[in-house]
Amino acid sequence: MFRIVKKRELAERIKEIIVEAPMVARTAKPGHFVLVRADEHGERIPLTIADSDAKAGTVTLVMQEVGRGTIKLGAYNEGDSYIDVVGPLGKHREIPEGKTIVCVSGGLGLAPMFPQTKACFEAGNKVISIVGARNQSLMFWQDKIEKVSTRTLYSTDDGSFGHHGYATQLLEQLVNEGEKIDEVIAIGPVPHMRAVVETCKKHGLPVIVSLNPIMVDGTGMCGGCRVTVGGKTLYACVDGPEFDGAEVDFAELMARQGTYRAFESNGHGHEEGHDCLFQQWVSEMVLELEKQPRLHDETYFEKQALGAIFKEVSHIIEHRRSFNEVASGYTDSQAMVAALRCKLCEIPGCVQGCPVEVDIPGFIREVQRGDFSAAARVLKGKNSLPAICGRVCPQETQCEAKCILAKFGDDDSVTIGKLERFVADWEAANEPIVPAQIKPNGKKVAIVGSGPGGLTCAGDLAKLGYDVTIYEAFHEAGGVLRYGIPEFRLPKDIVDRELDYVKSLGVKIECNMVVGKVFTIEELMNERGVDAVFIGVGAGAPMFLGIPGENLVGVYSANEFLTRVNLMKAYKVGEYETPVLVGERIAVVGAGNVAMDAARVAVRLGAKEVTVVYRRSAAEIPARADEVKHAMEEGVVFKLLTAPVQIVGDEKSRIAGLECVKCELGEPDKSGRRRPIPVHGSNFILECDMVIPALGSNANPLLTGNTKGLKLNKWGNIEVDMKTGATNLPGVYAGGDIVTGAATVIEAMGAGKIAARSIHEYLGAKETAKV
């Protein structure tokens, strides 16, 4: 909790709030911002750090109450506490020396401008501050800004204070006076920054702008703050928030800025009647069945068939309306019957196909005997997250693919995944978690990231007696298990249960800790007494299509869409305040599991039509077969052998459609799949008002970009010894998506297990060397 130690009103609807946040205050620099959340149900609001006091452990925030999120933050009083203040985030300002710098702030922009002005002034620069506002009542901090400025000029639109006019006119005045200006900094509303930039261009002045106003999440996960700078798509939260103003596409920026404005003001609810098209399809299907010839003039079988259809349809309609889990588990008797199919092979191929080396015959043997408690103990001997793996692990391509029944016989493989889920769920329902009694070995290990790789590594090391702490950047632990996988596929109470088990082993989890910003890997090892570090931060930065129109209003990465719905619980309309945009006709580009998740979430949030656009055929779809089946049952349309060409916009820079081209398959490419080849002249427009690229993810530089000497490959992923997980830095290991790129939950867990074993050997070898 982050206590408010001081609050005052600076101007109409503008509040200054000083908050206790010692970890943030310790490292805050000009240009940094924080993410603030009022309470459990609040939205994450990015706010620039207007001032900081490392000694007092406080940061100063200035906000204008413009929507329900900021109004809620502003309603908190001295002595109250915010639940989250995450940071410092963003790239800090590199302060020049011996220059003449003009700081042009507009309205609320004076607050984020203050640390810039102060740092420039203290570095010995000549600092001229131009402060603009609509009227005198909106002016604040004149005394503070004058103390750190060589000269201060004021302007108001209505002439109530200072120059009657705009801040840009005062900038023009300085130029006309012959002032030699080395750099201009502009911070404020987007139209203000655009006007300053145009003035600087006219006079050939270098200009820097801060794009904090367009940020959504702030940790590089969502891609919501993408902006075109110098023809390239960059992200305000990671690449900025400061950019060369002359390179920024302000027209695009202004169109995107109002994306959530209506939702922020009015809220957003589910659209009624979104099942009408689906129900129409059901009715047509039933009518077709009724037209079939009667069997011996008897209607019994037809009635039975109709009853089965209506029963199935009712389930599907219910799924389309709720986020309840879709796949059901085994009963006790069903589990024992399924387990009895296992031959308990002496050389079990299934174990060879399991990245976390679960003793599969061992736990299935206990299920055959009806000793589910013993089965759980066998499972957790190797796997700390069995309830999760039983639901989302692609067993069909791993352990089950190696099953002798499927490999050499005519039968389907043993349903290992469903049995794993059954055992884990049975244990959760029947046996409370008991804290483990493990003798500590006196060594400390830090895990960065609480996703599947980090949790596995932490659990394995804790069992060996290590003092393990997990540092998580988000406000809740779980990583992709929490923010990436929808409730209907992986209920969050299952994630919480697995986290509780890991914590029962003695593992500590600290959330809101952005390693690389709050402190570095080097500081962890040198100042916090950590003996080894495992990096399992995933690769959460979104990947886009790279086609024209991608920055139109209505294009959202699957990361942004799913994070808002899953982590920020935007689907709980009225209960949680995070806005989420849902179009009527949505195109999801890609056909992996993330694409299926995004499409099925869109259906539940009220989209009338959801279409998956995939450039290859059904045989190449990478998503799990069950996920594709569920998507189709829920009414998602698949346009296969279809590739996007460009996103078409209207006069308001909003999506009007997706131009696509039909494809045919050629020779296999490097992936082993046949390459899609566009068919000349087959272009068409798919009508849609929202496009969700679900194409995979890139490495997020939030940690790697702030770790000195860490070796990365050309894609920004960490280079490791794949046999040990060791990086080029002594005592630092890594695994999962940040190493391999986007992969599966179980593969990340396997990497965590390899790293845990290697860390244990490394620290044991170090101890031996000391002796």
XYZ file of N, CA and C in Angstrom, residues 144-285:
426
model
N 7.645 27.469 -7.850
C 8.576 26.349 -8.043
C 9.329 26.485 -9.365
N 8.599 26.812 -10.435
C 9.236 26.856 -11.750
C 10.175 28.049 -11.857
N 9.852 29.172 -11.199
C 10.712 30.361 -11.273
C 12.040 30.150 -10.557
N 12.042 29.300 -9.513
C 13.271 29.020 -8.765
C 14.278 28.221 -9.588
N 13.794 27.508 -10.612
C 14.708 26.658 -11.395
C 14.766 27.127 -12.850
N 14.443 28.389 -13.074
C 14.478 28.937 -14.434
C 15.302 30.222 -14.447
N 16.046 30.413 -15.507
C 16.775 31.677 -15.702
C 15.802 32.799 -16.018
N 14.747 32.468 -16.732
C 13.740 33.442 -17.131
C 12.420 32.699 -17.296
N 11.326 33.326 -16.861
C 10.026 32.669 -16.958
C 9.029 33.588 -17.644
N 8.326 33.046 -18.647
C 7.313 33.783 -19.403
C 5.975 33.053 -19.284
N 4.890 33.819 -19.197
C 3.567 33.225 -19.035
C 2.636 33.682 -20.158
N 1.708 32.796 -20.511
C 0.680 33.180 -21.479
C -0.629 32.485 -21.117
N -1.725 33.179 -21.387
C -3.049 32.574 -21.215
C -3.874 32.861 -22.455
N -4.713 31.905 -22.802
C -5.516 32.052 -24.013
C -6.408 33.286 -23.939
N -6.920 33.580 -22.710
C -7.862 34.689 -22.587
C -7.216 35.985 -22.101
N -5.879 35.968 -21.884
C -5.188 37.165 -21.459
C -5.356 37.502 -19.988
N -5.881 36.566 -19.199
C -6.099 36.840 -17.776
C -4.807 36.860 -16.976
N -3.713 36.349 -17.542
C -2.414 36.378 -16.853
C -1.317 36.293 -17.902
N -0.328 37.200 -17.818
C 0.777 37.175 -18.757
C 0.359 37.562 -20.162
N 1.037 37.003 -21.118
C 0.779 37.305 -22.533
C -0.608 36.826 -22.936
N -1.330 37.641 -23.672
C -2.642 37.268 -24.185
C -2.443 36.519 -25.503
N -2.526 35.219 -25.437
C -2.293 34.408 -26.625
C -1.767 33.038 -26.249
N -0.902 32.517 -27.113
C -0.452 31.140 -26.946
C 1.041 31.071 -26.635
N 1.444 29.945 -26.031
C 2.845 29.754 -25.667
C 3.746 29.819 -26.893
N 3.251 29.367 -28.036
C 4.062 29.381 -29.258
C 4.417 30.802 -29.680
N 3.550 31.743 -29.360
C 3.841 33.137 -29.714
C 5.013 33.676 -28.895
N 5.115 33.220 -27.649
C 6.261 33.615 -26.831
C 7.542 32.958 -27.332
N 7.421 31.733 -27.832
C 8.586 31.077 -28.427
C 9.036 31.847 -29.667
N 8.085 32.279 -30.485
C 8.395 33.110 -31.657
C 9.087 34.404 -31.213
N 8.611 34.966 -30.116
C 9.185 36.213 -29.597
C 10.653 36.021 -29.233
N 10.973 34.910 -28.588
C 12.369 34.638 -28.226
C 13.246 34.552 -29.469
N 12.748 33.882 -30.492
C 13.513 33.753 -31.734
C 13.734 35.131 -32.347
N 12.688 35.926 -32.369
C 12.796 37.261 -32.960
C 13.733 38.170 -32.165
N 13.873 37.913 -30.855
C 14.792 38.686 -30.025
C 16.246 38.287 -30.255
N 16.449 37.212 -31.035
C 17.808 36.764 -31.330
C 18.354 35.775 -30.306
N 17.484 35.229 -29.486
C 17.921 34.240 -28.488
C 18.442 33.012 -29.208
N 19.671 32.594 -28.849
C 20.249 31.371 -29.435
C 19.732 30.168 -28.643
N 18.859 29.411 -29.273
C 18.203 28.286 -28.600
C 18.818 26.971 -29.095
N 19.311 26.168 -28.166
C 19.914 24.879 -28.532
C 18.889 23.745 -28.569
N 17.857 23.868 -27.720
C 16.858 22.793 -27.677
C 15.575 23.313 -27.059
N 14.452 22.779 -27.550
C 13.139 23.097 -26.991
C 12.537 21.806 -26.461
N 11.937 21.878 -25.277
C 11.196 20.745 -24.715
C 9.737 21.165 -24.630
N 8.841 20.352 -25.167
C 7.408 20.666 -25.134
C 6.660 19.545 -24.425
N 5.906 19.894 -23.388
C 5.092 18.910 -22.675
C 3.737 19.537 -22.391
N 2.684 18.794 -22.674
C 1.333 19.281 -22.435
C 0.355 18.513 -23.296
N -0.844 19.039 -23.503
C -1.811 18.374 -24.384
C -1.223 18.166 -25.775
N -1.698 17.134 -26.461
C -1.152 16.811 -27.777
C -1.254 17.987 -28.749
N -2.371 18.729 -28.814
C -2.412 19.889 -29.721
C -1.359 20.939 -29.372
N -1.090 21.131 -28.083
C -0.058 22.067 -27.653
C 1.312 21.630 -28.169
N 1.628 20.360 -27.980
C 2.940 19.867 -28.428
C 3.060 19.954 -29.946
N 1.975 19.662 -30.621
C 2.007 19.750 -32.083
C 2.288 21.178 -32.533
N 1.651 22.170 -31.890
C 1.857 23.576 -32.263
C 3.295 24.004 -31.994
N 3.866 23.554 -30.863
C 5.258 23.899 -30.548
C 6.194 23.286 -31.586
N 5.916 22.061 -31.957
C 6.756 21.375 -32.946
C 6.720 22.113 -34.276
N 5.546 22.534 -34.710
C 5.436 23.247 -35.979
C 6.227 24.562 -35.941
N 6.192 25.249 -34.795
C 6.961 26.490 -34.649
C 8.459 26.198 -34.718
N 8.886 25.108 -34.044
C 10.310 24.750 -34.053
C 10.778 24.351 -35.446
N 9.928 23.652 -36.167
C 10.290 23.263 -37.538
C 10.520 24.509 -38.390
N 9.669 25.493 -38.204
C 9.770 26.721 -39.010
C 11.100 27.422 -38.796
N 11.627 27.327 -37.564
C 12.870 28.028 -37.238
C 14.068 27.085 -37.131
N 13.871 25.819 -37.472
C 14.980 24.862 -37.445
C 15.494 24.561 -36.054
N 14.603 24.550 -35.068
C 15.004 24.302 -33.684
C 14.759 22.837 -33.300
N 15.736 22.178 -32.679
C 15.510 20.810 -32.179
C 14.432 20.832 -31.101
N 13.511 19.880 -31.129
C 12.415 19.874 -30.163
C 12.132 18.449 -29.675
N 11.957 18.317 -28.368
C 11.638 17.043 -27.732
C 10.222 17.144 -27.168
N 9.421 16.083 -27.361
C 8.067 16.057 -26.793
C 7.923 14.820 -25.907
N 7.009 14.896 -24.941
C 6.707 13.765 -24.059
C 5.318 13.243 -24.389
N 5.229 11.951 -24.732
C 3.962 11.370 -25.180
C 3.267 10.558 -24.096
N 3.453 10.947 -22.862
C 2.749 10.298 -21.763
C 1.237 10.259 -21.963
N 0.592 11.294 -22.565
C -0.873 11.282 -22.663
C -1.461 10.094 -23.420
N -0.674 9.401 -24.258
C -1.260 8.308 -25.035
C -1.016 6.943 -24.411
N -0.336 6.884 -23.267
C 0.001 5.588 -22.694
C -1.231 4.911 -22.095
N -1.250 3.576 -22.197
C -2.357 2.781 -21.677
C -1.899 1.976 -20.469
N -1.014 1.016 -20.685
C -0.561 0.165 -19.576
C 0.773 0.621 -19.012
N 1.746 0.908 -19.883
C 2.995 1.486 -19.417
C 4.146 0.535 -19.221
N 3.930 -0.771 -19.379
C 5.022 -1.722 -19.170
C 5.478 -2.400 -20.458
N 5.016 -1.895 -21.599
C 5.454 -2.474 -22.866
C 4.720 -3.737 -23.250
N 3.695 -4.105 -22.493
C 2.992 -5.359 -22.730
C 1.905 -5.254 -23.788
N 1.277 -4.073 -23.890
C 0.023 -4.039 -24.639
C 0.142 -3.488 -26.055
N 1.105 -2.629 -26.307
C 1.187 -2.018 -27.632
C 0.160 -0.932 -27.837
N -0.552 -0.540 -26.784
C -1.594 0.464 -26.909
C -1.068 1.867 -27.134
N 0.197 2.113 -26.784
C 0.749 3.466 -26.924
C 1.685 3.550 -28.122
N 1.419 2.748 -29.135
C 2.300 2.799 -30.302
C 2.085 4.113 -31.055
N 3.175 4.619 -31.595
C 3.145 5.896 -32.306
C 4.163 5.826 -33.431
N 3.866 6.480 -34.528
C 4.797 6.509 -35.648
C 5.776 7.660 -35.464
N 7.053 7.323 -35.379
C 8.115 8.310 -35.219
C 9.152 8.066 -36.300
N 9.316 9.034 -37.176
C 10.264 8.869 -38.271
C 9.933 7.696 -39.174
N 8.626 7.416 -39.330
C 8.194 6.319 -40.198
C 8.229 4.962 -39.536
N 8.683 4.885 -38.293
C 8.750 3.612 -37.574
C 7.721 3.589 -36.455
N 7.178 2.403 -36.181
C 6.251 2.262 -35.074
C 7.040 2.036 -33.793
N 6.892 2.942 -32.835
C 7.558 2.842 -31.540
C 6.502 2.868 -30.442
N 6.955 2.671 -29.205
C 6.031 2.592 -28.078
C 6.416 3.634 -27.038
N 5.442 4.477 -26.667
C 5.735 5.589 -25.757
C 6.281 5.104 -24.432
N 5.779 3.977 -23.920
C 6.160 3.555 -22.580
C 7.560 2.966 -22.508
N 8.008 2.328 -23.570
C 9.317 1.660 -23.556
C 10.362 2.461 -24.323
N 10.017 2.934 -25.506
C 10.959 3.695 -26.318
C 11.003 5.162 -25.895
N 10.037 5.611 -25.127
C 9.945 7.002 -24.698
C 9.789 7.088 -23.199
N 8.988 8.017 -22.699
C 7.946 8.736 -23.443
C 8.421 9.935 -24.252
N 9.740 10.227 -24.244
C 10.224 11.398 -24.971
C 10.743 11.017 -26.353
N 10.371 11.836 -27.338
C 10.769 11.582 -28.722
C 11.130 12.894 -29.409
N 11.818 12.765 -30.527
C 12.092 13.910 -31.387
C 10.755 14.369 -31.969
N 10.301 15.543 -31.540
C 8.985 16.014 -31.941
C 8.820 16.167 -33.435
N 9.906 16.494 -34.130
C 9.822 16.692 -35.577
C 9.529 15.392 -36.317
N 9.759 14.246 -35.646
C 9.575 12.950 -36.282
C 8.220 12.306 -35.969
N 7.473 12.891 -35.026
C 6.221 12.280 -34.568
C 5.078 12.571 -35.540
N 4.285 11.536 -35.855
C 3.097 11.699 -36.691
C 1.949 12.142 -35.775
N 1.764 13.463 -35.654
C 0.779 13.991 -34.717
C -0.654 13.760 -35.176
N -0.893 13.725 -36.475
C -2.259 13.494 -36.965
C -2.739 12.115 -36.511
N -1.896 11.130 -36.667
C -2.224 9.777 -36.220
C -2.385 9.735 -34.712
N -1.480 10.420 -34.026
C -1.471 10.439 -32.566
C -2.761 11.032 -32.012
N -3.220 12.115 -32.598
C -4.431 12.767 -32.102
C -5.656 11.903 -32.346
N -5.662 11.150 -33.420
C -6.789 10.252 -33.687
C -6.832 9.123 -32.658
N -5.669 8.592 -32.304
C -5.599 7.465 -31.371
C -5.844 7.891 -29.929
N -5.549 9.144 -29.621
C -5.563 9.573 -28.221
C -6.936 9.428 -27.573
N -7.987 9.611 -28.341
C -9.324 9.565 -27.752
C -9.941 8.190 -27.717
N -9.140 7.151 -27.921
C -9.667 5.802 -28.049
C -10.582 5.408 -26.897
N -10.132 5.598 -25.664
C -10.910 5.139 -24.512
C -11.737 6.254 -23.879
N -11.770 7.447 -24.522
C -12.379 8.596 -23.864
C -13.855 8.365 -23.543
N -14.610 7.849 -24.513
C -16.031 7.627 -24.273
C -16.257 6.588 -23.184
N -15.422 5.579 -23.175
C -15.561 4.522 -22.180
C -15.160 5.022 -20.799
N -14.138 5.867 -20.758
C -13.696 6.440 -19.493
C -14.815 7.272 -18.877
N -15.594 7.957 -19.719
C -16.643 8.835 -19.219
C -17.923 8.071 -18.901
N -18.277 7.120 -19.783
C -19.604 6.529 -19.691
C -19.632 5.076 -19.255
N -18.478 4.414 -19.239
C -18.473 2.983 -18.930
C -18.808 2.191 -20.171
N -18.792 0.885 -20.033
C -19.015 0.027 -21.193
C -19.689 -1.249 -20.731
N -20.771 -1.594 -21.354
C -21.473 -2.815 -20.972
C -21.550 -3.790 -22.109
N -21.937 -5.017 -21.794
C -22.118 -6.020 -22.833
C -23.282 -5.614 -23.735
N -23.165 -5.885 -24.982
C -24.236 -5.566 -25.913
C -25.252 -6.695 -25.888
N -26.508 -6.333 -25.739
C -27.546 -7.354 -25.679
C -27.805 -7.913 -27.074
N -28.249 -9.142 -27.110
C -28.682 -9.741 -28.360
C -27.569 -10.197 -29.268
N -26.333 -10.353 -28.751
C -25.248 -10.706 -29.658
C -25.264 -12.173 -30.049
N -26.214 -12.930 -29.506
C -26.310 -14.336 -29.884
C -27.311 -14.565 -31.009
N -27.883 -13.461 -31.548
C -28.978 -13.643 -32.495
C -28.547 -14.408 -33.742
N -27.396 -14.080 -34.322
C -26.940 -14.767 -35.525
C -26.669 -16.239 -35.252
N -26.072 -16.493 -34.087
C -25.763 -17.869 -33.725
C -27.050 -18.671 -33.539
N -28.027 -18.067 -32.844
C -29.280 -18.766 -32.601
C -30.032 -18.993 -33.907
N -29.909 -18.047 -34.838
C -30.531 -18.235 -36.151
C -29.932 -19.451 -36.845
N -28.603 -19.603 -36.726
C -27.938 -20.764 -37.333
C -28.446 -22.062 -36.700
N -28.623 -22.048 -35.379
C -29.122 -23.224 -34.677
C -30.514 -23.589 -35.179
N -31.374 -22.577 -35.298
C -32.741 -22.838 -35.749
C -32.748 -23.453 -37.145
N -31.893 -22.916 -38.024
C -31.818 -23.456 -39.384
C -31.347 -24.902 -39.369
N -30.396 -25.218 -38.477
C -29.884 -26.587 -38.392
C -30.993 -27.552 -37.962
